Coordinates of C-alpha atoms in Angstrom, one line a residue:
M1384 CA 8.5 -11.1 -10.1
D1385 CA 7.8 -10.0 -13.7
V1386 CA 4.9 -8.1 -14.1
K1387 CA 3.8 -7.4 -17.8
E1388 CA 2.1 -4.3 -18.7
V1389 CA -0.3 -4.2 -21.7
L1390 CA -2.2 -1.2 -22.9
L1391 CA -5.8 -2.0 -23.8
P1392 CA -7.1 0.5 -26.2
S1393 CA -10.2 2.1 -25.1
I1394 CA -10.4 -0.1 -21.8
G1395 CA -7.5 0.4 -19.9
V1396 CA -4.2 -1.5 -18.9
R1397 CA -3.8 -5.0 -18.0
Y1398 CA -0.8 -6.3 -15.9
E1399 CA -0.3 -9.9 -16.1
F1400 CA 2.3 -11.8 -13.9
T1401 CA 2.8 -15.8 -13.0
S1402 CA 2.3 -17.1 -9.7
H1403 CA 4.4 -19.1 -8.1
D1404 CA 2.1 -21.9 -8.7
G1405 CA 2.7 -21.4 -12.3
E1406 CA -0.8 -19.9 -13.0
R1407 CA -1.2 -16.7 -15.2
I1408 CA -2.7 -14.0 -13.3
G1409 CA -4.1 -10.6 -14.8
I1410 CA -5.3 -7.3 -13.3
I1411 CA -7.2 -5.0 -15.4
A1412 CA -7.1 -1.2 -14.9
R1413 CA -10.5 0.0 -16.4
R1414 CA -10.6 3.7 -17.6
S1415 CA -14.0 3.6 -15.6
G1416 CA -11.6 3.0 -12.1
D1417 CA -12.7 -0.5 -11.7
F1418 CA -10.5 -3.3 -11.5
E1419 CA -11.0 -7.0 -12.8
V1420 CA -8.9 -9.7 -11.6
V1421 CA -8.6 -12.6 -14.3
R1422 CA -6.7 -16.0 -14.5
Y1423 CA -5.8 -17.4 -17.7
A1424 CA -7.0 -20.9 -18.8
P1425 CA -3.8 -23.3 -18.7
D1426 CA -4.5 -24.7 -22.1
D1427 CA -5.5 -21.4 -23.9
P1428 CA -3.3 -18.7 -22.6
D1429 CA -5.4 -16.1 -24.4
Q1430 CA -8.6 -17.2 -22.7
A1431 CA -9.3 -14.8 -19.3
C1432 CA -11.2 -16.4 -16.8
P1433 CA -12.9 -14.0 -14.4
V1434 CA -12.2 -14.1 -10.8
F1435 CA -13.8 -11.0 -9.0
R1436 CA -14.2 -7.6 -10.1
L1437 CA -13.4 -4.2 -7.7
T1438 CA -14.7 -0.8 -7.7
D1439 CA -12.3 1.9 -7.2
D1440 CA -12.8 2.0 -3.5
E1441 CA -13.0 -1.5 -2.9
A1442 CA -9.4 -1.6 -4.9
D1443 CA -8.1 1.1 -2.6
A1444 CA -9.2 -0.8 0.7
V1445 CA -7.5 -4.2 -0.5
A1446 CA -4.4 -2.2 -1.6
Q1447 CA -4.0 -0.4 1.8
I1448 CA -5.0 -4.1 3.5
L1449 CA -1.9 -5.6 1.3
G1450 CA 0.3 -2.6 0.9
A1451 CA 1.0 -1.5 4.5
P1452 CA 1.6 -4.7 6.4
R1453 CA 4.0 -5.8 3.7
I1454 CA 6.2 -2.7 4.0
A1455 CA 6.1 -2.9 7.9
E1456 CA 7.1 -6.7 7.4
R1457 CA 9.9 -5.9 5.2
F1458 CA 11.3 -2.9 7.9
T1459 CA 10.9 -5.5 10.8
E1460 CA 12.9 -8.0 8.6
L1461 CA 15.8 -5.5 8.3
T1462 CA 15.5 -4.2 12.0
R1463 CA 15.3 -7.8 13.5
E1464 CA 19.0 -7.9 14.5
V1465 CA 19.0 -4.4 16.1
P1466 CA 18.1 -5.0 19.8
G1467 CA 15.3 -2.1 20.8
I1468 CA 14.4 -1.2 17.3
D1469 CA 10.9 -2.1 16.2
V1470 CA 8.6 -1.1 13.1
G1471 CA 5.1 0.0 13.5
Q1472 CA 2.2 1.9 11.6
A1473 CA 0.2 4.8 12.5
Q1474 CA -3.1 5.4 10.8
I1475 CA -4.4 9.2 10.2
R1476 CA -8.1 8.7 10.8
P1477 CA -10.3 11.0 9.7
G1478 CA -10.7 13.0 12.8
S1479 CA -7.2 13.4 13.3
P1480 CA -5.9 16.9 13.9
F1481 CA -3.2 16.6 11.1
V1482 CA -5.5 15.5 8.4
D1483 CA -4.5 18.3 5.5
R1484 CA -1.4 19.5 7.2
P1485 CA 2.3 19.0 7.1
L1486 CA 3.9 15.8 8.4
G1487 CA 6.7 18.3 10.0
D1488 CA 3.4 19.7 12.1
T1489 CA 3.5 16.4 14.0
A1490 CA 7.0 16.9 15.5
A1491 CA 6.9 13.4 15.8
R1492 CA 10.5 12.8 15.8
T1493 CA 11.4 15.5 18.1
R1494 CA 8.6 14.6 20.7
T1495 CA 9.2 10.5 20.7
G1496 CA 12.8 10.0 18.7
A1497 CA 11.0 7.5 16.4
S1498 CA 11.3 8.2 12.4
I1499 CA 8.6 8.2 10.0
V1500 CA 10.5 6.2 7.4
A1501 CA 7.2 6.1 4.6
I1502 CA 3.7 7.0 4.1
V1503 CA 1.0 4.4 2.4
R1504 CA -1.3 6.3 0.6
N1505 CA -3.8 4.1 -1.3
E1506 CA -1.7 2.2 -3.9
E1507 CA 1.0 4.6 -3.5
V1508 CA 4.2 4.5 -1.3
L1509 CA 6.1 7.8 -0.3
A1510 CA 9.5 6.6 0.8
S1511 CA 11.4 9.0 3.1
P1512 CA 8.6 11.8 3.4
G1513 CA 10.0 15.2 4.2
P1514 CA 8.5 17.6 6.7
A1515 CA 6.6 19.2 3.8
E1516 CA 4.6 16.1 2.9
V1517 CA 0.8 16.8 3.6
L1518 CA -1.2 13.9 5.4
R1519 CA -4.3 12.6 4.2
A1520 CA -7.2 10.6 6.0
Q1521 CA -6.2 7.0 5.8
D1522 CA -2.7 7.5 5.1
V1523 CA -0.5 4.9 7.2
L1524 CA 2.8 6.0 8.4
V1525 CA 5.5 3.2 8.8
V1526 CA 7.3 4.0 12.0
I1527 CA 10.8 3.0 13.2
G1528 CA 11.6 3.4 16.6
T1529 CA 11.4 2.0 20.2
E1530 CA 8.0 0.4 21.3
E1531 CA 7.5 3.8 23.1
G1532 CA 8.4 6.0 20.5
I1533 CA 6.1 4.2 18.2
A1534 CA 3.4 4.4 20.5
G1535 CA 3.9 8.0 20.7
V1536 CA 3.6 8.5 17.3
E1537 CA 0.3 6.6 17.5
E1538 CA -1.0 8.7 20.2
I1539 CA 0.2 12.3 18.3
V1540 CA -1.3 11.6 15.1
A1541 CA -4.6 10.7 17.2
K1542 CA -4.8 13.4 19.3
G1543 CA -2.4 16.0 18.6

């Protein structure tokens, strides 16, 4: 998909793309931290029709909802042909003993045999995180391993 980025002086940045239905859609990332989703009128490509607006926190929530499952889905497709290997997710909840601690402190791979192949943090994906990567509350770990290994990582990050 081709996403066009347009700088809007004193406003922010607009990202535009064309949907599979042929609709032009824009997301305006405002300097204030808010986001506005717009759809362009088919008869006037310069007329943006507002669809909805999100605060910074709402945009983070939407990104997390859309981002982590999509990444896990792609890994699932890759591992589908490998018997016994699955893909899962483990979220770092605010009460986790690993909040603000390095990933290596979990010793997840040593303890479970499962690998943490990515961390989804807000709108960012940290691929192949190293042991020094500091975990944050609400991070989503993308884990590849056996069902038992993935469950083990979930338990580790929840309880220690």
